[in-house]
CSV table of N, CA and C in Angstrom, one decimal:
chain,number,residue,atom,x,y,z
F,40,UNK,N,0.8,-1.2,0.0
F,40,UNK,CA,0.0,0.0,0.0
F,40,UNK,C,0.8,1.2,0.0
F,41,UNK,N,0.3,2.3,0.0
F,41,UNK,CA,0.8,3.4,-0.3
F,41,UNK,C,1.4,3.8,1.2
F,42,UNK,N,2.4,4.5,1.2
F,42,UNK,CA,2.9,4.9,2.7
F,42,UNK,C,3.0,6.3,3.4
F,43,UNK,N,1.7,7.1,3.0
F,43,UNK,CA,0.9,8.5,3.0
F,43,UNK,C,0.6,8.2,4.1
F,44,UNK,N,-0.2,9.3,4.8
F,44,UNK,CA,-1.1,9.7,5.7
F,44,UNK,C,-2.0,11.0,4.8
F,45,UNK,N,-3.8,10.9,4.2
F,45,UNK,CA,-3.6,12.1,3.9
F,45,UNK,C,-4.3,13.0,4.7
F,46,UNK,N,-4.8,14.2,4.7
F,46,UNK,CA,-5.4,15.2,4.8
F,46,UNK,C,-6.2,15.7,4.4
F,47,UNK,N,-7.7,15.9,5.8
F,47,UNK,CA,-9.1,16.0,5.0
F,47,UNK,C,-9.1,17.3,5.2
F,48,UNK,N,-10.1,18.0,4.6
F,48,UNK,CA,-10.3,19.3,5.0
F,48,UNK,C,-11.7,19.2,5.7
F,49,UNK,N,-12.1,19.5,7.0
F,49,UNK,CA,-13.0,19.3,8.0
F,49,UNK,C,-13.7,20.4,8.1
F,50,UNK,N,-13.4,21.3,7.4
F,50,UNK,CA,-14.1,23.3,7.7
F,50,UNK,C,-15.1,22.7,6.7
F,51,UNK,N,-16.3,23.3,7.1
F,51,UNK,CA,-17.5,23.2,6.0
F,51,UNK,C,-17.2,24.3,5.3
F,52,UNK,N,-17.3,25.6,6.0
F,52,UNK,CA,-17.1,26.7,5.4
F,52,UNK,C,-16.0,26.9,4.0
F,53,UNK,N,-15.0,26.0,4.1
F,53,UNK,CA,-13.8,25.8,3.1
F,53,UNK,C,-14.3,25.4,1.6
F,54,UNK,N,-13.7,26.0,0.8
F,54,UNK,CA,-14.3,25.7,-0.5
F,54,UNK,C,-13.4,24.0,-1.0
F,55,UNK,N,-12.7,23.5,-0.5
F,55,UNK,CA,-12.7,22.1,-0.5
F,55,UNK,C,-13.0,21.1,1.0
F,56,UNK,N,-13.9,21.5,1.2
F,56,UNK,CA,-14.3,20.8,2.6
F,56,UNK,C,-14.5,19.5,2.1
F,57,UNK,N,-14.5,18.4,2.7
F,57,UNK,CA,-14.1,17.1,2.9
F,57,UNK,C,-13.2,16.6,1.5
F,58,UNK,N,-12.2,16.9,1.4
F,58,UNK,CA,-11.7,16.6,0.1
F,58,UNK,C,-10.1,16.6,0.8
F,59,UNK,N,-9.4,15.5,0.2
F,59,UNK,CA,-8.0,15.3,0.3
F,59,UNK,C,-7.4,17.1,-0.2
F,60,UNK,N,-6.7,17.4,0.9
F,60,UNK,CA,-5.5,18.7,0.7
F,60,UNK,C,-4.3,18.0,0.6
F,61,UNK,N,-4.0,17.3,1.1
F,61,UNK,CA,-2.7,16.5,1.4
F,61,UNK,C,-2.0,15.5,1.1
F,62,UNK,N,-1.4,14.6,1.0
F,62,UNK,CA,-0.8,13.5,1.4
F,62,UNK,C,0.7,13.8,1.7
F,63,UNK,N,1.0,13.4,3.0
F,63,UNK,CA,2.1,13.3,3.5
F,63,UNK,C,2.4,12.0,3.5
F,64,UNK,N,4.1,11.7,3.2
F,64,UNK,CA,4.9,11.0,3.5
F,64,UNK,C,5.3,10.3,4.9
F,65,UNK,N,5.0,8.7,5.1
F,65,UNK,CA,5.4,8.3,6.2
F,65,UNK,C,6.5,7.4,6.0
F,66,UNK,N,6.5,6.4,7.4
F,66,UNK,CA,6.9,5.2,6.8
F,66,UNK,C,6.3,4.0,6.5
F,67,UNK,N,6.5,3.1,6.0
F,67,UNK,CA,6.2,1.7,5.7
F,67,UNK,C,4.4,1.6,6.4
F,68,UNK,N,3.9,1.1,6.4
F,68,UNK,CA,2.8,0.5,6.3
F,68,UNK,C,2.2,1.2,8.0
F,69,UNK,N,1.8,2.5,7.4
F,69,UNK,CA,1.0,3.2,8.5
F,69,UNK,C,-0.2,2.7,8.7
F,70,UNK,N,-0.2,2.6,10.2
F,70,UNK,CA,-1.1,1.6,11.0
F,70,UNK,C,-2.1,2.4,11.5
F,71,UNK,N,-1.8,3.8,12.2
F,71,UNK,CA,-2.7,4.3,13.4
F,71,UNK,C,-1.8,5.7,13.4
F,72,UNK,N,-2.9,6.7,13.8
F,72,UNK,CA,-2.7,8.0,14.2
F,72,UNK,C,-3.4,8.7,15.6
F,73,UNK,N,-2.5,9.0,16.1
F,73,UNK,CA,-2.9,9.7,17.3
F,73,UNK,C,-2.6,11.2,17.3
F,74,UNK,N,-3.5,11.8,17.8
F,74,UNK,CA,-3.1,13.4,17.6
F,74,UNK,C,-3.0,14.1,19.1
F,75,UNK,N,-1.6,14.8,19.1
F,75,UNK,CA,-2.0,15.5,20.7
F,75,UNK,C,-2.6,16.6,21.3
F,76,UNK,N,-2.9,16.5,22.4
F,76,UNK,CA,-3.7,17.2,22.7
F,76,UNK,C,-4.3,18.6,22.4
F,77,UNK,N,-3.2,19.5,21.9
F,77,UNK,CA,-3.6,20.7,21.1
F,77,UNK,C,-3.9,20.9,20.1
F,78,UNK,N,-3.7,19.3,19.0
F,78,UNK,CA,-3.7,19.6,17.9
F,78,UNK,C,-2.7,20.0,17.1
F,79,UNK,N,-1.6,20.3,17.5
F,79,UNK,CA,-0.7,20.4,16.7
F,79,UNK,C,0.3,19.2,16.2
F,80,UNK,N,0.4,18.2,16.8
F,80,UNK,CA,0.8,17.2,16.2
F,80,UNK,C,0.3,16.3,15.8
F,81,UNK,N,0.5,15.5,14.7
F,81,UNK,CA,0.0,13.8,14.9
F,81,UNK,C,1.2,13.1,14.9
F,82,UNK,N,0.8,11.6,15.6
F,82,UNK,CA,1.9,10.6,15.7
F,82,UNK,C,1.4,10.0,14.7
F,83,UNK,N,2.3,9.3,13.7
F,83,UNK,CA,1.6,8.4,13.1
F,83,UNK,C,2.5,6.7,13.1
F,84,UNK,N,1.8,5.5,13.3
F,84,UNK,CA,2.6,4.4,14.0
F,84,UNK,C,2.5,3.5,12.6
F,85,UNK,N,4.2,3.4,12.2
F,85,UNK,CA,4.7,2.7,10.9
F,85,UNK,C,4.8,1.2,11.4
F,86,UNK,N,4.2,0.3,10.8
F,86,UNK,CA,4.5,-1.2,11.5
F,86,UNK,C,5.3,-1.8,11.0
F,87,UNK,N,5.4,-1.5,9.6
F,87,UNK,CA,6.5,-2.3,8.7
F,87,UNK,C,7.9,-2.0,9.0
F,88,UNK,N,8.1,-0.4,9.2
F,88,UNK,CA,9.3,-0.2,9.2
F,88,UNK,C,9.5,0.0,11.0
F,89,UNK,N,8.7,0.1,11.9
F,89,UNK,CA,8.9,-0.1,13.1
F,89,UNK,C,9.7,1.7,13.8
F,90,UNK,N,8.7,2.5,13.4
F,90,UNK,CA,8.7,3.4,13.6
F,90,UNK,C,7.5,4.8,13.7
F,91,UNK,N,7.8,5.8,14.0
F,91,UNK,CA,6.8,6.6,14.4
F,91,UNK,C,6.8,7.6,13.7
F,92,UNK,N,6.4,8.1,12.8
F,92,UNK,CA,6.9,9.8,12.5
F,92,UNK,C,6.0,10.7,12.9
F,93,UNK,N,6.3,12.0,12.9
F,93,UNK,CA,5.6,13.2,13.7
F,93,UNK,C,5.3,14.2,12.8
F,94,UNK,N,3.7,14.7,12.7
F,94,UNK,CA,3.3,15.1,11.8
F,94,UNK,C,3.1,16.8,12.1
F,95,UNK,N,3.5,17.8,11.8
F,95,UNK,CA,3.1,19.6,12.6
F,95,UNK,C,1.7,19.6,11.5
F,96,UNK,N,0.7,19.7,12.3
F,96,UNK,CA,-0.8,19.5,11.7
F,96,UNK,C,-1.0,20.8,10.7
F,97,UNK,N,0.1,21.9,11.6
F,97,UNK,CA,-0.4,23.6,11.1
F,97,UNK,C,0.3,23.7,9.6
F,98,UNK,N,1.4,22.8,9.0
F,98,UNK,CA,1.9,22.7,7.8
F,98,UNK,C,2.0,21.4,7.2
F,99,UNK,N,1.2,20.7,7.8
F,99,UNK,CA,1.2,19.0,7.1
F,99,UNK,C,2.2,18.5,6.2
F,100,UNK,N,3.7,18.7,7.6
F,100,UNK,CA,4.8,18.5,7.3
F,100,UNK,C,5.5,17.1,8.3
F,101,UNK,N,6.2,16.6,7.9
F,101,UNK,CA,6.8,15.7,8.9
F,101,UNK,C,8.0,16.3,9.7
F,102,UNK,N,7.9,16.1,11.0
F,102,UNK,CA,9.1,16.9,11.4
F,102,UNK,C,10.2,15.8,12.2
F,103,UNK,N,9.3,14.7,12.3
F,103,UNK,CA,10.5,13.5,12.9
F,103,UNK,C,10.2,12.1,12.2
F,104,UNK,N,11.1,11.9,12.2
F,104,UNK,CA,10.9,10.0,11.8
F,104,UNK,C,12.0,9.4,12.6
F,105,UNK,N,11.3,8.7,13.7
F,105,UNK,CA,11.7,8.3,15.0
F,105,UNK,C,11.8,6.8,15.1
F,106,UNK,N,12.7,6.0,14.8
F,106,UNK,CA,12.4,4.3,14.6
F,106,UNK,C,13.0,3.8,16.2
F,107,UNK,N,13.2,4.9,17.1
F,107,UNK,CA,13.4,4.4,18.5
F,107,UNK,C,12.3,4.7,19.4
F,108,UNK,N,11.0,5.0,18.9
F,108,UNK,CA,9.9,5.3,19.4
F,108,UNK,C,9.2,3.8,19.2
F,109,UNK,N,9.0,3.2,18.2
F,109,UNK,CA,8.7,1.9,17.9
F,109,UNK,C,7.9,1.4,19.2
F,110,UNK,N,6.8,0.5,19.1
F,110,UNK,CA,6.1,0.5,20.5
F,110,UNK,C,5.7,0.7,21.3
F,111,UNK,N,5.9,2.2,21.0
F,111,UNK,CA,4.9,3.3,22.1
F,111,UNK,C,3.2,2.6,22.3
């Protein structure tokens, strides 16, 4: 499968409201996303490659790719 995470647009008000804005780059066969509590990040949990990467939600950018996080 593809090894994205993408991005909905959730604003009604937005002239592409529910439509992919994004796809971001993860690793290997993204499993699960958690987001923290302000919303500014997401974790996203790579099973294939056994790793985490960290998503800044405000530029749907990756800012870590963490393979020592594995099994959080």
């Amino acid at each position: 499968g593809d090894s994205t995470v993408s991005v909905i647009d959730t604003n009604p008000a937005s002239g592409t409201y529910n439509t992919v804005i994004a796809n971001i780059p993860v690793g290997h066969l993204p499993t699960g996303v958690a987001v923290s509590p302000d919303g500014t990040l997401a974790y996203v949990v790579n099973q294939s490659s056994g790793s985490v990467t960290v998503i800044d939600t405000a530029h749907n950018s990756v800012i870590d790719l963490d393979p020592a996080t594995a099994g959080i």
